[in-house]
Coordinates of C-alpha atoms in Angstrom, one line a residue:
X1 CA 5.6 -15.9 1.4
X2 CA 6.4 -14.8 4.7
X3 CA 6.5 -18.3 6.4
X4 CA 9.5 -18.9 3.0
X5 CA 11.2 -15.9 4.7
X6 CA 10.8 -17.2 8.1
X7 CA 12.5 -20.1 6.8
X8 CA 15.1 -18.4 5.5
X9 CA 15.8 -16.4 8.6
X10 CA 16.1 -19.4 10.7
X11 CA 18.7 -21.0 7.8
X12 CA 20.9 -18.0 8.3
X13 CA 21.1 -17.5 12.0
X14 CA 21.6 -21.5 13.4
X15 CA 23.5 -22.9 9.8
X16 CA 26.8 -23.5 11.1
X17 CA 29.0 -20.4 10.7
X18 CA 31.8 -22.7 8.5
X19 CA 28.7 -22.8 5.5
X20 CA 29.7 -19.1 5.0
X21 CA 33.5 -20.1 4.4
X22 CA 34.1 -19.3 0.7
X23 CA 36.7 -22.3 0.9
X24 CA 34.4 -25.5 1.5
X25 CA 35.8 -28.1 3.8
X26 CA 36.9 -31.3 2.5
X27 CA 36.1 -34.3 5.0
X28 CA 33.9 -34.7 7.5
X29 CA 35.5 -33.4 10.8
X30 CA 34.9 -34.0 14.3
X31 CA 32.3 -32.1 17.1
X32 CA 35.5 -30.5 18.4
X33 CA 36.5 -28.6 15.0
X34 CA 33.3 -27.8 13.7
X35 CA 32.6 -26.4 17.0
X36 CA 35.5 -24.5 16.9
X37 CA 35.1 -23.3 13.6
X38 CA 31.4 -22.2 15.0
X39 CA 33.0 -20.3 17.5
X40 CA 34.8 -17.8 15.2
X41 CA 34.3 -15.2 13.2
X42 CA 32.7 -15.3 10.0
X43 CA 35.9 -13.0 8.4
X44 CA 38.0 -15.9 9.4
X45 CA 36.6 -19.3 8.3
X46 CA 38.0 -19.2 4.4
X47 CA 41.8 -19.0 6.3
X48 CA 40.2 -21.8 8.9
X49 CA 39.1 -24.0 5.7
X50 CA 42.2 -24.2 3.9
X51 CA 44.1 -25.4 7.4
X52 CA 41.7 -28.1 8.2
X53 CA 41.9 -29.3 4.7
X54 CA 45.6 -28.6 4.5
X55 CA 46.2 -30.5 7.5
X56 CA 43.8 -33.1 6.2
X57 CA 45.3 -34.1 2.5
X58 CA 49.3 -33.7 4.5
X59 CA 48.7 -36.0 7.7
X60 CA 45.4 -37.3 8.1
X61 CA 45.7 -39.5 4.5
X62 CA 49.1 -40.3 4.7
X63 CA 48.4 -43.9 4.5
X64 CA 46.3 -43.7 1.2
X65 CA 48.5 -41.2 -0.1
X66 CA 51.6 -43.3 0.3
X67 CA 49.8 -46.7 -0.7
X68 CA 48.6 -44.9 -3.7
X69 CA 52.3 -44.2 -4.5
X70 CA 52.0 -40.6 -3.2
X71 CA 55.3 -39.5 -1.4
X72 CA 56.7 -38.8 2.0
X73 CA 57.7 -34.9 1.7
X74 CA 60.1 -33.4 3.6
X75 CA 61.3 -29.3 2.9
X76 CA 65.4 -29.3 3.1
X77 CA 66.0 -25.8 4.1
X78 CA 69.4 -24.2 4.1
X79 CA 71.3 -23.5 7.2
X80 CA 72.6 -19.8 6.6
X81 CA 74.2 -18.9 3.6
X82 CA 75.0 -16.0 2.0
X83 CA 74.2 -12.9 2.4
X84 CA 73.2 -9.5 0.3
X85 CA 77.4 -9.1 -0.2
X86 CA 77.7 -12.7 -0.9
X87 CA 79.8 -13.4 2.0
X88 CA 78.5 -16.7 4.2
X89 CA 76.9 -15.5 7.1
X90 CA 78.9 -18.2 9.1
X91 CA 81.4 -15.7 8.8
X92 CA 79.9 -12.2 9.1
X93 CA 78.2 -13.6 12.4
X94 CA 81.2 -15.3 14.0
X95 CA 79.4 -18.9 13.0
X96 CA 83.6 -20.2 12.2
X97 CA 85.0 -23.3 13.6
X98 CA 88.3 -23.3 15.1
X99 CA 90.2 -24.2 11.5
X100 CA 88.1 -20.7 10.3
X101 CA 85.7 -22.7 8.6
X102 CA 82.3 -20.9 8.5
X103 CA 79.2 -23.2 9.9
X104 CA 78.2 -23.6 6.0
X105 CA 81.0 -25.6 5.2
X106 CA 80.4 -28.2 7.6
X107 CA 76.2 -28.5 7.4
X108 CA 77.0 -28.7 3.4
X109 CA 78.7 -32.0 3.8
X110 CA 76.4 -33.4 5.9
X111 CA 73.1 -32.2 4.2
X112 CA 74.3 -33.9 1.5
X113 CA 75.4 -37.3 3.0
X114 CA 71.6 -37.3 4.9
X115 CA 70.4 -35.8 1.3
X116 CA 71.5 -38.9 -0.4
X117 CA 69.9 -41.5 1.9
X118 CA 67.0 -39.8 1.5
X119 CA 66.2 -40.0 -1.8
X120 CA 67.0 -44.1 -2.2
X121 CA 64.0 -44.5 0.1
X122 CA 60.8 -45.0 -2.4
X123 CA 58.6 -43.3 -0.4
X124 CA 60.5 -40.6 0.6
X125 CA 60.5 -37.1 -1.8
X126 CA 63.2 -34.2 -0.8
X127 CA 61.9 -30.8 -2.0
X128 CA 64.0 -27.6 -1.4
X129 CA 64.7 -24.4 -3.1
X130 CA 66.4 -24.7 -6.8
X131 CA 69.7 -23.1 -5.7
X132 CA 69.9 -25.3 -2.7
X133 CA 68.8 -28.7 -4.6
X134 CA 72.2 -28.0 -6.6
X135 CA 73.8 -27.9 -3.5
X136 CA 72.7 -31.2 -1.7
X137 CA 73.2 -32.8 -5.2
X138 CA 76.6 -31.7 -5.3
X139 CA 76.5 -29.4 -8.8
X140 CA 76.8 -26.0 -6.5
X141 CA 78.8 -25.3 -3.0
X142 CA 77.4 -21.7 -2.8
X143 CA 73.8 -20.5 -1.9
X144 CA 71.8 -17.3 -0.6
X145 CA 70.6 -16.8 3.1
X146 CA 67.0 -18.5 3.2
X147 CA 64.8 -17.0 6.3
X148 CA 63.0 -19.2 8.7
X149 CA 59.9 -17.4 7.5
X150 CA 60.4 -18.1 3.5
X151 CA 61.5 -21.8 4.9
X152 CA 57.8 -22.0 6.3
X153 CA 56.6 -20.8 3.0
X154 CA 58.0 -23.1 0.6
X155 CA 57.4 -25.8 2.9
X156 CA 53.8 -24.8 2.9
X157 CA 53.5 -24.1 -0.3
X158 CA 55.1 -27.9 -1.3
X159 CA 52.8 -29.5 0.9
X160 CA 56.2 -31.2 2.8
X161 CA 54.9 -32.9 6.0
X162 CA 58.3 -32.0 8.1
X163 CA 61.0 -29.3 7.5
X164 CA 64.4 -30.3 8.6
X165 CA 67.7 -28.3 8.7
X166 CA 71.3 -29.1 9.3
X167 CA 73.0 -27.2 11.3
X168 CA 76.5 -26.6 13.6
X169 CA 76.6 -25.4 16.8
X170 CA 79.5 -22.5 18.3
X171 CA 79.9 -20.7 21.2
X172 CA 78.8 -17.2 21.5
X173 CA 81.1 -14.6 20.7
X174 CA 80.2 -12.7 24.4
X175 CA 81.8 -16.0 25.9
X176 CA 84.9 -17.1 23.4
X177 CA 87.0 -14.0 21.8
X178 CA 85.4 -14.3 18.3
X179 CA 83.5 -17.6 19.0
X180 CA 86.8 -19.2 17.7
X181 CA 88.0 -20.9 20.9
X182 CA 86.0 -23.0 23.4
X183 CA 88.3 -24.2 26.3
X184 CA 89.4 -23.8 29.7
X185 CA 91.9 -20.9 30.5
X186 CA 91.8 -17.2 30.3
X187 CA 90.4 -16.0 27.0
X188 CA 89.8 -12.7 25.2
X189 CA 85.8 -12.2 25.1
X190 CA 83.6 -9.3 24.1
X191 CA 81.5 -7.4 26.7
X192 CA 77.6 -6.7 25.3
X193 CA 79.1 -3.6 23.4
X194 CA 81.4 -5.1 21.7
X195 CA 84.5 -4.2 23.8
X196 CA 86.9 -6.7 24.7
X197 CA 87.9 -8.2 28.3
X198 CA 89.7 -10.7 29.9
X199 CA 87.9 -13.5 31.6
X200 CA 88.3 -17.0 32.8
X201 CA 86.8 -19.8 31.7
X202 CA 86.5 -22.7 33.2
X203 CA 83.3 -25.0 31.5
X204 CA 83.3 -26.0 27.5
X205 CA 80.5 -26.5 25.2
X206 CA 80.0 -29.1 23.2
X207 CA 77.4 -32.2 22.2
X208 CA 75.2 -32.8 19.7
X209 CA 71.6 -32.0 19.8
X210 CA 68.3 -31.5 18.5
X211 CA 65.9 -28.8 18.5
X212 CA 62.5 -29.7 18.0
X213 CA 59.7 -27.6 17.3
X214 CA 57.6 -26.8 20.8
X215 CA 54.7 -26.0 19.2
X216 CA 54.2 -29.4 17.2
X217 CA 51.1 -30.6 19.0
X218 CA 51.3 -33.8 17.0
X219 CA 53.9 -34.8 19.2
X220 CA 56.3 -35.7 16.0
X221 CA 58.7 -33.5 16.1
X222 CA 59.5 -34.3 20.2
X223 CA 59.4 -37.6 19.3
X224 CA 61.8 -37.7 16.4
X225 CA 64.3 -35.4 18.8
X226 CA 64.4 -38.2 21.3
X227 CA 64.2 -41.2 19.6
X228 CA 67.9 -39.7 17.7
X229 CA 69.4 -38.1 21.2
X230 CA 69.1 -42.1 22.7
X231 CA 70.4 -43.5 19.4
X232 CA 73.4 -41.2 19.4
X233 CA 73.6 -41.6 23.3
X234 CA 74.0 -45.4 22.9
X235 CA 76.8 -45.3 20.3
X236 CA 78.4 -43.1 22.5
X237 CA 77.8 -39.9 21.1
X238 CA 78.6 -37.0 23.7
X239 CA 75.2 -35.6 24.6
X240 CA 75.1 -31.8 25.2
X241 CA 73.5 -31.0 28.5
X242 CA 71.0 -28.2 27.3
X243 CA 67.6 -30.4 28.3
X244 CA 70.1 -33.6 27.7
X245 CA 69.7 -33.5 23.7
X246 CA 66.1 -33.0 22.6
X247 CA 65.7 -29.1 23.4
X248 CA 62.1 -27.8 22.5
X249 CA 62.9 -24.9 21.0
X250 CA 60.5 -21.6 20.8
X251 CA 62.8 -20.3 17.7
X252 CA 60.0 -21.9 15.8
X253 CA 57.6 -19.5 16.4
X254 CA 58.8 -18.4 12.8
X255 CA 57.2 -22.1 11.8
X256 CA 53.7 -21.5 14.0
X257 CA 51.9 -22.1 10.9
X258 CA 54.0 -25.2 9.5
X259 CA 54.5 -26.8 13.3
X260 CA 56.3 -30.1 12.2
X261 CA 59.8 -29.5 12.2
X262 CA 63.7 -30.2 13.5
X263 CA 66.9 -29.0 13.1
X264 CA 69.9 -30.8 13.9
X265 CA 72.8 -29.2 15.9
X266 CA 75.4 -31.8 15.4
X267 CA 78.1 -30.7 17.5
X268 CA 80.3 -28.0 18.2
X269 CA 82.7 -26.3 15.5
X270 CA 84.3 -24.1 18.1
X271 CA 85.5 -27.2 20.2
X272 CA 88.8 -28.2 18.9
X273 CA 88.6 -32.2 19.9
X274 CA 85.0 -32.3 18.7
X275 CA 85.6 -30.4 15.6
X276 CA 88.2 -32.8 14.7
X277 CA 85.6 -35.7 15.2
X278 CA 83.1 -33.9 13.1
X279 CA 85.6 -34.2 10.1
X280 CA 86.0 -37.7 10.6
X281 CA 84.3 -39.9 7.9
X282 CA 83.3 -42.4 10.1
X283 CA 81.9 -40.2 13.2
X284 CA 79.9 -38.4 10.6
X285 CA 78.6 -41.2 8.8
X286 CA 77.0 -43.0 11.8
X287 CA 75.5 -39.9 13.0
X288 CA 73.6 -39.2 9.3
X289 CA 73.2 -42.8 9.3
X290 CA 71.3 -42.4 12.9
X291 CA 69.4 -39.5 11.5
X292 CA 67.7 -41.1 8.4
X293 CA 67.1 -44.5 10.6
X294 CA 65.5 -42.3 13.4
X295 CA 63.6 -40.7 10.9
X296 CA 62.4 -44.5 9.6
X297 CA 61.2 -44.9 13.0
X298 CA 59.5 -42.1 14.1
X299 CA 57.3 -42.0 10.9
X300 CA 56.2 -46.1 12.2
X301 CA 56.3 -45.0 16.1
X302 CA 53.9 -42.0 15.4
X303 CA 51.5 -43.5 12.1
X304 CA 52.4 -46.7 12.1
X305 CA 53.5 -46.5 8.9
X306 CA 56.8 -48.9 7.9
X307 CA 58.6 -47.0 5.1
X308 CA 62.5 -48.9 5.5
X309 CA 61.5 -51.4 2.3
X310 CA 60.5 -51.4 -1.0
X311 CA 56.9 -52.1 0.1
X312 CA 54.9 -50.4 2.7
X313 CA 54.0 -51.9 5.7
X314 CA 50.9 -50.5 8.0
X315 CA 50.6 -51.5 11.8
X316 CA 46.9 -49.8 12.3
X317 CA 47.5 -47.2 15.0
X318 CA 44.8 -44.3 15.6
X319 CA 46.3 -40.9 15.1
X320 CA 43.1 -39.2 14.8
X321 CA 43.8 -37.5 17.7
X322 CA 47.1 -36.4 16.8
X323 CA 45.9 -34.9 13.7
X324 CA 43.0 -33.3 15.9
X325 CA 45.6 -31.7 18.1
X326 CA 47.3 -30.2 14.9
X327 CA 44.5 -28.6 13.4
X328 CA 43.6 -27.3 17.0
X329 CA 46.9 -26.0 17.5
X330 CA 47.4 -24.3 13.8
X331 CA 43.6 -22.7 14.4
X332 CA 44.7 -21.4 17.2
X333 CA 47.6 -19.6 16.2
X334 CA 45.5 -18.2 13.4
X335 CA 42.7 -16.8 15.3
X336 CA 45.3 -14.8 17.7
X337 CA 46.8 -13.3 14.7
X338 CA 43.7 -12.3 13.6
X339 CA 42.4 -11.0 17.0
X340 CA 39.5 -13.2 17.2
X341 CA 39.9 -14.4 20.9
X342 CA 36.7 -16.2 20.9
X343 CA 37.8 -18.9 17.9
X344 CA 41.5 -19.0 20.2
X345 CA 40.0 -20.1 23.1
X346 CA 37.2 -22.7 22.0
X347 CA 40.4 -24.0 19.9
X348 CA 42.6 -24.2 23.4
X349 CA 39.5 -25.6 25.5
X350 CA 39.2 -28.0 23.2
X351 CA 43.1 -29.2 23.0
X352 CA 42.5 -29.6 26.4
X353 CA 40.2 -32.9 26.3
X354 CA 43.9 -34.4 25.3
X355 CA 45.6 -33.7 28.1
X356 CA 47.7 -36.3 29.3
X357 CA 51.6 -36.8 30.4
X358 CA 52.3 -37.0 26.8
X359 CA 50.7 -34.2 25.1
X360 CA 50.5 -31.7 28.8
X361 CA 53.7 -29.7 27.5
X362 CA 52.4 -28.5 24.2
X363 CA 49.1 -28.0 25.1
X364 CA 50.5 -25.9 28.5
X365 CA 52.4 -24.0 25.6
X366 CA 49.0 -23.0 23.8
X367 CA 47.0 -22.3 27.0
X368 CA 50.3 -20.1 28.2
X369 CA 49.9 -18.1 24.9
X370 CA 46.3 -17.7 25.0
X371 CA 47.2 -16.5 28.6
X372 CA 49.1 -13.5 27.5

């Protein structure tokens, strides 16, 4: 009887600490998680479980999901929208182009040209809120203010493997009286209290570009940002000179937990030459056009995985490490918001086996906020 207990004893203390997760882990994983996942605190493996396994069933069975006639998700979220007094927040937050035209009016057309591409492609499935669905499908023009935060949600929740967002860009409303003008010359602008001076301004903005998600350790999202900034670049697109195009954005810390993610600033409303081009049929059909076909190729760049038919075609290319670095990254982010400091830093050490020129800038990002 007490060599049984023994027994027992020695079960409890050396088992690894992921048998106690009341959420039981899927596949096999590698020395790095489990160790990792041995690391933390017992509290905080049921919340560890469902990532791994989330991250598991979205991108690390891809392949068999799509040859299996699973689907490509992607989570359309809205840019802006309306708010509580049903007014669009283009215009309530000086988001107007220079014909008054709030942001919404623009992103709406071109959500819904890159809406419709998307859903000829076999492999491909849109999902987005109800409301918004009736938008991109053209039975609604109006919809409600969607947070980043809620965006992450139902992206979660639909099990989407990216989120993408269209978007226009303006000038601030400190620089440009009412964000309405963006030219040369002296211009009415507003001080940080609102109060209105005179100043001169001599630069413009304008350029597409592409925020990408900085904490996407996968490497996707940075990928996707630059394959469309040389695209555009070649067809003569004019580039915006914030980071040349691709800007890795920390905005996405509202998407820490669903790290896989873009949004498209496709050029500048408050520019009156450019705002005329992005009205043009043909400039805005080449630039959805470059979209979608950037999309194509990033999903074969990064898996390997050639989507542009009716049939799938696999080139074999190991992303285990990839989808290591993502599960990594999202336990990391967990174990800080949960205070367990010990899980964070085993999960950051171990990023850290990947360090190369391709992954160093995520993986700096993780270490800096582990650091503070």
């Amino acid at each position: 009887m007490k060599r049984n207990i023994f027994i027992f004893l020695l079960i409890i203390l050396f088992a690894p600490a992921v048998l106690f997760s009341s959420t039981e882990i899927k596949k096999e994983q590698t020395e790095s998680i489990k160790r990792v996942l041995n690391k933390a605190n017992p509290e905080n493996l049921t919340r560890a479980a469902e990532i791994v396994n989330y991250i598991d069933d979205v991108y690390g069975s891809l392949n068999e999901q799509l040859a299996s006639d699973g689907k490509f998700r992607i989570y359309f979220g809205p840019a802006h929208g309306k708010d509580h007094t049903n007014r669009w927040r283009g215009t309530t937050t000086e988001r107007i182009g220079v014909t008054g035209l709030p942001e919404e009016w623009y992103s709406t057309i071109y959500s819904r040209k890159l809406y419709d591409k998307l859903k000829t492609n076999n492999f491909i499935e849109v999902c987005a809120a109800p409301y918004y669905r009736d938008v991109l499908e053209g039975k609604s023009d109006s919809y409600q203010y969607m947070k980043f935060r809620d965006v992450a949600d139902n992206a979660y929740n639909s099990k989407a493997f990216l989120v993408i967002e269209m978007h226009m860009n303006n000038v601030s409303v400190f620089e440009k009286a009412d964000g309405l003008v963006n030219m040369p010359g002296i211009h009415m602008i507003r001080d940080s209290s609102g109060r209105k001076l005179l100043k001169n301004i001599t630069g413009t903005y304008s350029g597409y570009l592409t925020l990408y998600n900085k904490y996407d350790a996968s490497g996707f999202s940075k990928q996707y940002a630059l394959n469309i900034k040389n695209s555009l670049s070649s067809k003569g697109y004019s580039i915006n000179n914030w980071e040349y195009g691709a800007v890795a954005d920390d905005r996405f810390t509202y998407y820490l937990l669903f790290p896989v993610s873009i949004i498209y600033e496709c050029g500048f409303i408050s520019h009156p030459a450019e705002e005329k081009k992005l009205r043009d049929p043909e400039y805005m059909e080449e630039m959805i056009a470059t979209h979608y076909d950037m999309l194509i190729k990033t999903i074969y760049d990064v898996f390997g995985m050639d989507i542009s038919g009716k049939s799938l075609k696999y080139n074999p290319i190991d992303v285990a490490h990839r989808i290591e670095l993502l599960k990594l990254a999202r336990l990391t982010i967990m174990y800080l918001e949960k205070g367990d400091v010990p899980g964070a830093n085993a999960a950051v050490n171990s990023m850290k086996k990947y360090y190369n020129p391709a992954t160093s800038d995520t993986i700096n990002y993780y270490s800096a906020i582990l650091d503070r």
